[in-house]
XYZ file of C-alpha atoms in Angstrom:
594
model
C 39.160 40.775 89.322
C 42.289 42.205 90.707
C 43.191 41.294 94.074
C 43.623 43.894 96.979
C 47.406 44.428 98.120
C 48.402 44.016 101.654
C 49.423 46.759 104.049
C 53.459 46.995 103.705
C 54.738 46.321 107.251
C 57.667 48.761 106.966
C 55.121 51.693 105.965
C 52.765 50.263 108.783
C 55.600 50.092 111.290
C 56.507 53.782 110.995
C 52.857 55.246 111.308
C 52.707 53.393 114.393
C 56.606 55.320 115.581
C 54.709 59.000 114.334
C 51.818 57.964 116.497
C 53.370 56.963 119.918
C 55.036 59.938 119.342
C 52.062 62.270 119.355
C 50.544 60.533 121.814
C 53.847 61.272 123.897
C 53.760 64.764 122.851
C 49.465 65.222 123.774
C 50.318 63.798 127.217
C 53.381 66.409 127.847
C 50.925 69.314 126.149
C 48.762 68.353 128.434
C 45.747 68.373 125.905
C 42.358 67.654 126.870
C 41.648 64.051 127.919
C 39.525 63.356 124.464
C 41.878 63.856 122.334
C 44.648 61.253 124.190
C 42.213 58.779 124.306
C 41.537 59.260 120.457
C 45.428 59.119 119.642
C 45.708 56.169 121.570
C 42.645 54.181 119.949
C 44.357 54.802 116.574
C 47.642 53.854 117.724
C 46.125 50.748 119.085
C 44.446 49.863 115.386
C 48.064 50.844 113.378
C 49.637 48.180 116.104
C 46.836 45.354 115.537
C 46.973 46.004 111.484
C 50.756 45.972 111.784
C 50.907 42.738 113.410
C 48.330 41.190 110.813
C 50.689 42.891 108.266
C 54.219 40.586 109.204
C 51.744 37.882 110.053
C 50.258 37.636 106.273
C 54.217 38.583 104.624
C 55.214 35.417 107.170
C 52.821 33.399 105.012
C 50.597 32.965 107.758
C 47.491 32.647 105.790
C 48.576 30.626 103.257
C 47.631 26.549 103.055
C 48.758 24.761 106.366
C 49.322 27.127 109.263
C 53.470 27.885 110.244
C 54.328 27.057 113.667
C 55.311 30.852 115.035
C 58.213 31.604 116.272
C 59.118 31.433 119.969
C 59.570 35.540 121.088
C 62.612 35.304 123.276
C 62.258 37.550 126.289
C 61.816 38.758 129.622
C 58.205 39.650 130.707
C 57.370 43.012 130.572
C 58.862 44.664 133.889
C 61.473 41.638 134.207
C 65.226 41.732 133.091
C 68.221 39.059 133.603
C 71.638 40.382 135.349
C 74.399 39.479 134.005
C 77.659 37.823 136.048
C 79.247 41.579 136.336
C 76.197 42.880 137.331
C 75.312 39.773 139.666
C 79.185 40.593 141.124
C 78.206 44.207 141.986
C 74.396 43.280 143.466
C 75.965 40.684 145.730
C 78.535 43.307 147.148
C 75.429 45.533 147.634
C 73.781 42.750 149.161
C 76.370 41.720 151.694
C 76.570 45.721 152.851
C 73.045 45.689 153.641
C 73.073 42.377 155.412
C 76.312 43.323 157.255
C 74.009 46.385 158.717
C 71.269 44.725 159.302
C 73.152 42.043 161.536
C 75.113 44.432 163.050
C 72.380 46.710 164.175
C 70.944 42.981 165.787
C 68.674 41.808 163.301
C 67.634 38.192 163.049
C 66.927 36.862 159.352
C 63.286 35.761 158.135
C 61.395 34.486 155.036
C 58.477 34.700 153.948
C 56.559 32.948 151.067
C 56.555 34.689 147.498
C 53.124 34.809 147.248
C 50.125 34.848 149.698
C 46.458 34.333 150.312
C 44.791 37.022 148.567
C 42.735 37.947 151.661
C 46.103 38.575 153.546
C 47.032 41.054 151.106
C 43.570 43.355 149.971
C 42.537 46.072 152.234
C 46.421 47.490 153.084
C 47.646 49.061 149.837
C 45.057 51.849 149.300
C 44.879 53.112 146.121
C 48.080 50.931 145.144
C 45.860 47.507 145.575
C 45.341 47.602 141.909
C 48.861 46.541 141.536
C 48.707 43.190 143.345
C 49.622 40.588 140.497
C 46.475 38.218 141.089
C 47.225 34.173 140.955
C 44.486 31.607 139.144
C 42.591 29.867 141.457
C 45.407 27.231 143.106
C 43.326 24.248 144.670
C 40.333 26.105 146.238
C 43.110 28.912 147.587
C 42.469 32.428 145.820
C 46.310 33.450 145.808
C 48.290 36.947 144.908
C 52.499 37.839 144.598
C 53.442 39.397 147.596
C 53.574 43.707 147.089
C 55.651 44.015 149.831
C 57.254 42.098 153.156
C 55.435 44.495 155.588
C 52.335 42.671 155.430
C 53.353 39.055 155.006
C 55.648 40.300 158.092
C 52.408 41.165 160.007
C 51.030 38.016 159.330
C 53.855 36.100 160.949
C 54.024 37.609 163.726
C 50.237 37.445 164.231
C 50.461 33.429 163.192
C 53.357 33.298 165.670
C 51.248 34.639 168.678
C 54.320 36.603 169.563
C 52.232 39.919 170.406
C 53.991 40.599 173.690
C 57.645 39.815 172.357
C 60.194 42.164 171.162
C 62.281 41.559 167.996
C 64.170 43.113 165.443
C 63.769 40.678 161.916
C 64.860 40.951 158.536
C 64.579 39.897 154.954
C 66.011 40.409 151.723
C 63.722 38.991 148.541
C 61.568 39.362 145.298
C 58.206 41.425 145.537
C 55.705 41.778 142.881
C 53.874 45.250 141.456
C 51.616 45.310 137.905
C 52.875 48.806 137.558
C 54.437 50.351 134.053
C 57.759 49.760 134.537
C 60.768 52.005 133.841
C 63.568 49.249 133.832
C 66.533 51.652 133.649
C 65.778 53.417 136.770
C 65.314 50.231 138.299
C 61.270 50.872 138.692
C 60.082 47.040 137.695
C 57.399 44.494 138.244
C 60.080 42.085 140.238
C 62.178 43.220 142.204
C 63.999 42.859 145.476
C 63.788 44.894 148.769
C 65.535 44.362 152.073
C 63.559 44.997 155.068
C 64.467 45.900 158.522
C 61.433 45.566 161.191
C 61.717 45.985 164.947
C 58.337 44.673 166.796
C 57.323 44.946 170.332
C 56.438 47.778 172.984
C 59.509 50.285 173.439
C 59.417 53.722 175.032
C 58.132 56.535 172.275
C 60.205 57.224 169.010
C 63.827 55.211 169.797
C 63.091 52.186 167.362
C 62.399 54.703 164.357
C 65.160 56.039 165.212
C 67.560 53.312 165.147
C 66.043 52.482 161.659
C 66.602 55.720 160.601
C 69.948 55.340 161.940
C 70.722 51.820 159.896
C 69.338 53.106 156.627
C 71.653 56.169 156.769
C 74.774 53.728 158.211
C 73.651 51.181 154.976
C 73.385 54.520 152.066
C 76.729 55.778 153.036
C 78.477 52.604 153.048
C 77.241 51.591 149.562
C 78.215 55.021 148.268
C 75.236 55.917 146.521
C 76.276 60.364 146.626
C 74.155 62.442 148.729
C 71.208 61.434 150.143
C 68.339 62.779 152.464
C 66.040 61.293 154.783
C 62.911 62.943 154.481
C 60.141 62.425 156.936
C 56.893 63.318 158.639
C 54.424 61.703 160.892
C 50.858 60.421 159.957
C 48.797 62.154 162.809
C 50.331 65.519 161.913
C 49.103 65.223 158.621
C 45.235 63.558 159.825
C 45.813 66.380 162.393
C 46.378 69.267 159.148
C 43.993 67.868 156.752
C 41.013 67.704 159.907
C 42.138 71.211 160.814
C 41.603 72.389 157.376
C 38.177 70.758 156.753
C 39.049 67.574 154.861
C 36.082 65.022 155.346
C 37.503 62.052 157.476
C 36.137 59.738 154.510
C 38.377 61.637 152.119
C 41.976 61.517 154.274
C 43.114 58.734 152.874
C 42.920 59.109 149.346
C 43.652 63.124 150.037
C 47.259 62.112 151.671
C 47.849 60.007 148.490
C 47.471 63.124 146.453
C 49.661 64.865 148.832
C 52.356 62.275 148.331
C 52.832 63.387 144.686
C 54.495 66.643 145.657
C 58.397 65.466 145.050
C 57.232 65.031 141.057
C 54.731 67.330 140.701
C 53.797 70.958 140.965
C 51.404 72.019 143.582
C 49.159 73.657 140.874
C 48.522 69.965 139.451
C 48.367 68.286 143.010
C 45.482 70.671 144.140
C 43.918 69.984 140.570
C 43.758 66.120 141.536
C 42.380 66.974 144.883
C 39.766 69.140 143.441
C 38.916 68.147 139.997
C 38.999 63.905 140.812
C 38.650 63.443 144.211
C 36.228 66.078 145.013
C 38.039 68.641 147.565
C 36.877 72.015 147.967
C 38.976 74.467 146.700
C 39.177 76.647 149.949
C 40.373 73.228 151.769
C 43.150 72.861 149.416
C 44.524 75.778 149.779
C 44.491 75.344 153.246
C 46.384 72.403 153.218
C 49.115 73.423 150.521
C 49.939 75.897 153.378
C 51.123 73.671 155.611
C 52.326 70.729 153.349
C 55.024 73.232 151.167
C 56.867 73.641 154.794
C 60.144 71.314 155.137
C 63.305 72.190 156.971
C 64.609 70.753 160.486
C 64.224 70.802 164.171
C 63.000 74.819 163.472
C 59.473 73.873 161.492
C 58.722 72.147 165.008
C 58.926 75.576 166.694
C 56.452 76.803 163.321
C 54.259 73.889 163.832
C 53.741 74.619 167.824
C 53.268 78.166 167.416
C 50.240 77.112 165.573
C 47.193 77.369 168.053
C 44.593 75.183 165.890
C 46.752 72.550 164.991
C 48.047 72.569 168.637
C 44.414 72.245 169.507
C 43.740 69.280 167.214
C 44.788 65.893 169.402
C 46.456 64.143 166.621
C 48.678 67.206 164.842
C 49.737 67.537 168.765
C 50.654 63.846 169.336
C 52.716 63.891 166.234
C 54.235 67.199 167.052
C 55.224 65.703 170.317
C 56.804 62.770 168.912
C 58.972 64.316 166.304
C 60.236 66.558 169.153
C 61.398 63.945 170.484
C 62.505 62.139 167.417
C 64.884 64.748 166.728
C 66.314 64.256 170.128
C 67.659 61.134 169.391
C 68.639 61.581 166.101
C 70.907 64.070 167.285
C 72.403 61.468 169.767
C 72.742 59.250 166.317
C 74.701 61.806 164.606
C 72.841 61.745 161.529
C 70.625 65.645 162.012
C 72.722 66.612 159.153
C 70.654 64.335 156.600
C 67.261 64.842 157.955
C 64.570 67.041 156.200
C 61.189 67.579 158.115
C 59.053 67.472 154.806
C 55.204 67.933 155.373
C 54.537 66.845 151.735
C 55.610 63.517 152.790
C 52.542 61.521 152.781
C 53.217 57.426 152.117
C 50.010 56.334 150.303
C 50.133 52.957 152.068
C 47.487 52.626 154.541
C 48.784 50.784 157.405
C 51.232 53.482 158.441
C 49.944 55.097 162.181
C 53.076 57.335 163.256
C 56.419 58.638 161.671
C 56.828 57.756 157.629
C 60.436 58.433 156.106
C 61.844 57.896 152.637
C 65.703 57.770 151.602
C 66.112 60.041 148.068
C 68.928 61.177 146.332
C 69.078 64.014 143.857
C 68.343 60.941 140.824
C 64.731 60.430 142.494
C 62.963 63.337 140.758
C 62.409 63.539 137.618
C 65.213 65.542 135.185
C 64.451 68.857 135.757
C 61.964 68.774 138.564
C 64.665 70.634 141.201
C 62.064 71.500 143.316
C 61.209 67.577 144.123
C 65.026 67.687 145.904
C 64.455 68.057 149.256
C 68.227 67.818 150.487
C 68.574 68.857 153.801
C 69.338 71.988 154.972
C 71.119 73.400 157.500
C 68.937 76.792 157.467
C 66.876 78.204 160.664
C 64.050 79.026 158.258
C 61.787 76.182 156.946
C 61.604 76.436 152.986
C 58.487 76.528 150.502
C 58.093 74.303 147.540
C 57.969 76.120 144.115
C 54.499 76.563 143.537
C 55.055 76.991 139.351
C 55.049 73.839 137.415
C 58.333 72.342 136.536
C 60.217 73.509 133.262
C 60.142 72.496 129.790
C 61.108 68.804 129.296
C 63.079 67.693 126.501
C 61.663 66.237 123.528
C 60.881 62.849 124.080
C 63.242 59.870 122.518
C 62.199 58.355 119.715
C 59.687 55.188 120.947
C 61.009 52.071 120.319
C 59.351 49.142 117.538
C 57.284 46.833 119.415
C 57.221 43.030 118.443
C 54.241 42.257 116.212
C 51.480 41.050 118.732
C 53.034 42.661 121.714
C 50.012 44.608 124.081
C 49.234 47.800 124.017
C 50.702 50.126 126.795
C 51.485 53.117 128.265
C 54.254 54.766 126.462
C 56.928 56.234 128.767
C 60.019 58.119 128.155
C 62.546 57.057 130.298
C 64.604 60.157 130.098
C 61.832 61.867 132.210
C 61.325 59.944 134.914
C 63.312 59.613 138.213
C 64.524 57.075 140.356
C 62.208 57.851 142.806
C 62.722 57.342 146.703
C 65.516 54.134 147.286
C 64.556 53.441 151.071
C 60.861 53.867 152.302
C 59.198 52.588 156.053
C 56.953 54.320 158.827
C 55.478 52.928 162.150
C 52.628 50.557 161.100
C 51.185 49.882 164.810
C 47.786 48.203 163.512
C 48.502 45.913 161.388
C 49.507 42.752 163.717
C 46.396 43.272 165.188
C 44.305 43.684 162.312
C 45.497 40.058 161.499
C 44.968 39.182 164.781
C 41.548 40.202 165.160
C 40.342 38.464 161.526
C 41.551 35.684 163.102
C 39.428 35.761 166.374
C 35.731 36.131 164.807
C 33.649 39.398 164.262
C 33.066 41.093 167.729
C 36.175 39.519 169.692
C 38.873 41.579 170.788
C 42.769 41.039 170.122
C 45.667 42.427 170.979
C 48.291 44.197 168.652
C 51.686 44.553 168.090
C 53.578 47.855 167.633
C 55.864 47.863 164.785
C 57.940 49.998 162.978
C 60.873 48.746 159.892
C 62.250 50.157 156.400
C 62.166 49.039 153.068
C 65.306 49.209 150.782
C 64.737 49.202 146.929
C 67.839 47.148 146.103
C 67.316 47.474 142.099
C 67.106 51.241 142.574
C 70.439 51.314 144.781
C 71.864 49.279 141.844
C 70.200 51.461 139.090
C 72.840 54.204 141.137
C 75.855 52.030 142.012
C 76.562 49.741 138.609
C 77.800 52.962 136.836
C 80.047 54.049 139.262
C 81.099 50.709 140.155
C 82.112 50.088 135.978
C 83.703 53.578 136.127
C 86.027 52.566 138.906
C 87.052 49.379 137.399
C 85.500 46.780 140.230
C 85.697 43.255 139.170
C 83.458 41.303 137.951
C 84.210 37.990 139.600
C 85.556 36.215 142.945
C 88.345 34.775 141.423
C 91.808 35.098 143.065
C 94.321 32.807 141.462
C 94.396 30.379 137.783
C 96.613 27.625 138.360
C 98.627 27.063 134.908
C 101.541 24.440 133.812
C 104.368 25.073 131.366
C 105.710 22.035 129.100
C 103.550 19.225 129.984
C 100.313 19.435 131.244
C 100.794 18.650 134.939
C 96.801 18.252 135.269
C 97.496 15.975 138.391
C 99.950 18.950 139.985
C 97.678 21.854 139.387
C 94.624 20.157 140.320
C 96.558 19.220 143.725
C 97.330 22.435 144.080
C 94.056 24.425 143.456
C 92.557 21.952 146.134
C 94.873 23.668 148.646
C 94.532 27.008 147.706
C 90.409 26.616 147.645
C 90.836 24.866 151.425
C 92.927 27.573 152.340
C 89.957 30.050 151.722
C 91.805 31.394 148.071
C 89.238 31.166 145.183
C 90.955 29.188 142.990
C 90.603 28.123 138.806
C 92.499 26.208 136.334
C 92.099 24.923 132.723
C 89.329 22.406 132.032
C 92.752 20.579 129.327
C 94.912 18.037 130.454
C 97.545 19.597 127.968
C 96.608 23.234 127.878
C 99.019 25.687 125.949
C 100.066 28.609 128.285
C 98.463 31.246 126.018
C 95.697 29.512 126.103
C 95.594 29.741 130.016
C 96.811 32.890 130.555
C 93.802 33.786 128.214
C 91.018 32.082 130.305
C 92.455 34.221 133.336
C 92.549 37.433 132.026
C 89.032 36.766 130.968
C 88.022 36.866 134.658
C 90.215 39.269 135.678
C 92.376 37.030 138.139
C 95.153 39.314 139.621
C 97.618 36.010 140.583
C 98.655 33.627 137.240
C 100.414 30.766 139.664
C 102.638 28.868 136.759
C 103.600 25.122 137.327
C 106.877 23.767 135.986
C 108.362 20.799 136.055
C 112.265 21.789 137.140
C 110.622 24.531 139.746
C 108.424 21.534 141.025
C 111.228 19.438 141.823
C 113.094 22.165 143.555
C 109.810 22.791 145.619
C 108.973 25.999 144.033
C 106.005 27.861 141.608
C 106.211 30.896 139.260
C 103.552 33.771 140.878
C 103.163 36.594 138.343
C 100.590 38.819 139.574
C 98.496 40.973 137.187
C 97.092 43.976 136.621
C 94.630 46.534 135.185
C 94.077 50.206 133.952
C 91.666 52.226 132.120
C 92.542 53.487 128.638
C 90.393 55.428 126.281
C 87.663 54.771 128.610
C 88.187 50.721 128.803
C 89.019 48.264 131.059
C 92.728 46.700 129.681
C 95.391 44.059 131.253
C 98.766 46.136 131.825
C 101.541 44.606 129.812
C 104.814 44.010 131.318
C 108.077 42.125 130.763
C 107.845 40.822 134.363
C 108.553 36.968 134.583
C 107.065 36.501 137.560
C 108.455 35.719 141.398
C 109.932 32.579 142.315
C 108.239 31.727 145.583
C 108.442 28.422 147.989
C 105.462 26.173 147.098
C 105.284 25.635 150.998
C 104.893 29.011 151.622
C 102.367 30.276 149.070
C 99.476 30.080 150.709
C 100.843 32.230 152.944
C 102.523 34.977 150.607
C 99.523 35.237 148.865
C 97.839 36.084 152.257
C 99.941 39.150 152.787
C 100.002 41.078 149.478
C 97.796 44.108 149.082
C 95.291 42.640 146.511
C 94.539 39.935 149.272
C 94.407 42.196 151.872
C 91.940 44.804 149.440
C 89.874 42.236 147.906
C 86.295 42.454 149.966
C 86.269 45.901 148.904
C 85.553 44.473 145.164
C 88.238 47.083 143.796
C 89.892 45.538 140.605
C 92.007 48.993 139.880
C 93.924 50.828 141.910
């Protein structure tokens, strides 16, 4: 009896590339929600009888069982970074920190991962991506989403509810989300935070944080960029005016939200078809929520008699009048947008919501997402059309034998999204506080309002512009070398000084290097000062300083070649000359290229 052949792998392998590809292409055609799911199941069986495939031409069902490989990689929604790429998020880093201290914050941290309870009950419909922890000693634990709400819980642990403070923190947060790694959308990643706490008078904290994220975006040179806000009670106040059921507000605003990447035409469909919104109500809100423009859409808003009437939409009104007041004062009017679509689907936001974006946040094509400000009198509409064609999809990548099923996503077609996001959260102290006293027993809260900074976004922006300009890659200053002999003694004496002296300094790990050899391990790191040891110039108290240099050709990064022997200078007074050439003087700014 002849034996049935296996499934060839390589066959296998491209039926499963055709079929994420249709399934791509049904999603984009928008085709009926049957037939996805049915192009999905399949491609979910090709993957499963692919992977038994490779596993039976590994000989895995043959006699004693192989010991499998070991799959070397990052989790899904993880990625390392590199040293160049380290070099550039550090000088990112230090901008943001330099801001934050500057504008008087004081520096705070926070566990990486919290009870579970702390966390539930804040996200809204965004709880589902809490990464859950196994049980940990009788403590049901979860990765921190965020630092607002660990935040919150300090302060309510510190029983500082009367106290003013501005705080900070720059770390790793945590979201089971479908990554889209080159946009810098991941499961880990790191924000910076900037939260003032404590009773002010109206609207000048959110303004100083509105303030420091547009001082930190145009220091780190990330192109244009717009602050878009709104306020929470003028939306409650438009969606109560218009008839939405106060049980449905929440998850209503979160629809809203969805207007910088999609049409309206879909966004009333989700309101309507899956959450259950009339259709009149809808309409009634995309009204008001296609508005954005400046100070002006305040004068639109108040001529408004039934929104006027409604307590919240007047409250709100109020305090974006005088918002705009002292953003003026600020200086920074010019990259404000008043954008009623913006809706922040986080739930413990109570007053003014904002969001940095640049014109990489929408998706490719979707121009009407851009809301850059304007500098018109007259308030502009969204495009009510869906966006245009996208281009065909790229070609989906092979997937490791065993690897779990997912959502396929196309890179090319998805945006940054917003690279700076806060509000005024003045509940959620107290919501800690009063869990803490006991069902029925009042306790007081703390009003708060701070910013979060998506610091792998801002990078997703920078890192090409920062390898386009030739920045370096590395701290280095000066490589100590030795002609002849090998002076180890000498140089190591002398890169102690330098390093003391605040240089960042490197030699040879040889005690006889050759001076290719070391001129070689400098270039590597791009050191712009090659300080040469001889014996003679030792004696007569002086070193050989040749400083190097870079330039772009055909696109790359190359050392400039030049008959220059270098510069004689007193070994006494190095420290010194090094001190006031232009590359010292230049160097924080990370430029390697002039």
């Amino acid at each position: 009896m002849a034996s049935m052949s296996s499934p060839n792998p390589e066959a296998l392998a491209a039926e499963v590339a055709a079929q994420s590809a249709l399934v791509n292409d049904l999603r984009k055609q928008q085709a009926d929600a049957a037939t996805v799911e049915e192009a999905k199941k399949k491609l979910g069986d090709l993957k499963r009888t692919l992977a038994l495939a490779q596993n039976a031409a590994n000989g895995g069902g043959k006699g004693e069982k192989k010991k499998e490989r070991m799959l070397l990689k990052t989790p899904k929604g993880t990625r390392d970074y590199g040293p160049g790429e380290m070099f550039c998020r550090e000088h990112v880093e230090r901008i943001v920190k330099d801001v934050f201290t500057t504008f008087g914050g004081s520096q705070l941290d926070t566990p990486v991962f919290e009870r579970k309870e702390v966390l539930t009950g804040k996200y809204g419909e965004d709880q589902k991506l809490i990464f859950d922890l196994m049980d940990q000693g009788g403590e049901q634990l979860a990765l921190r989403y965020d630092h607002t709400v660990p935040l919150a819980r300090y302060l309510a642990m510190s029983g500082g509810i009367t106290n003013q403070a501005k705080l900070w923190q720059v770390g790793k947060v945590y979201r089971r989300d479908n990554p889209v790694m080159s946009k810098g959308r991941m499961r880990e990643f790191s924000q910076a935070d900037f939260d003032i706490a404590g009773s002010f008078d109206p609207m000048i904290p959110d303004a100083e944080i509105i303030s420091l994220v547009c001082t930190i975006l145009t220091r780190l040179d990330v192109g244009e960029f717009t602050i878009k806000m709104n306020h929470r009670k003028i939306l409650d106040g438009i969606f109560e005016v218009c008839g939405v059921p106060s049980e449905k507000i929440r998850t209503i605003s979160s629809a809203v939200d969805k207007l910088d990447k999609m049409s309206w035409a879909d966004v009333k469909k989700e309101m309507t078809d899956e959450k259950g919104l009339d259709a009149a109500v809808a309409d009634k809100i995309g009204e008001y929520v296609k508005h954005k423009g400046g100070r002006e859409l305040l004068d639109v808003l108040k001529a408004d008699a039934a929104l006027m009437a409604n307590p919240n939409a007047k409250a709100g009104i109020e305090d974006m009048s005088l918002l705009f007041t002292y953003l003026e004062a600020y200086k920074v009017l010019d990259k404000i947008s008043f954008d009623m679509s913006l809706a922040r689907g986080l739930d413990y936001y109570t007053g003014i919501i904002y969001e940095a974006i640049v014109e990489a946040s929408a998706p490719p094509g979707f121009k009407a997402a851009n809301a850059f400000a304007s500098s018109s009198t007259t308030p502009s509409v969204a495009n009510d059309t869906p966006p245009p064609a996208q281009a065909p999809a790229k070609k989906p990548k092979k997937k490791a034998a065993g690897a779990e099923e997912e959502e396929e996503i196309d890179e090319s077609q998805v945006g940054v999204g917003s690279i700076a996001a806060g509000g005024r959260y003045d509940n959620l102290v107290g919501m800690f506080t009063a869990a803490a006293a006991g069902e029925g027993k009042k306790a007081a809260g703390l009003p708060c309002a701070g910013i979060s900074i998506g610091l792998d976004r801002i990078f997703a922006l920078v890192w090409p512009k920062w390898a386009e300009k030739g920045m370096r890659s590395k701290e280095t200053m000066a490589f100590v070398m030795a002609a002849g002999d090998g002076l180890l003694a000498e140089r190591v004496g002398l890169v102690r000084e330098l390093r003391e002296a605040g240089i960042k300094t490197d030699f040879l790990f040889k005690a006889k290097p050759k001076l290719p050899a070391q001129f070689a391990a400098g270039e590597k790191d791009e050191v712009p000062f090659a300080i040469i040891l001889g014996g003679d110039e030792l004696k007569e108290g002086l070193v050989t300083v040749k400083e190097q240099r870079w330039q772009f050709v055909d696109g790359k990064k190359v050392k400039v070649e030049s008959n220059d022997k270098g510069t004689k200078v007193k070994r006494a007074e190095l420290i010194q000359w090094i001190k006031d050439t232009p590359t010292f003087k230049e160097w924080s700014s990370g430029k390697l290229i002039a």
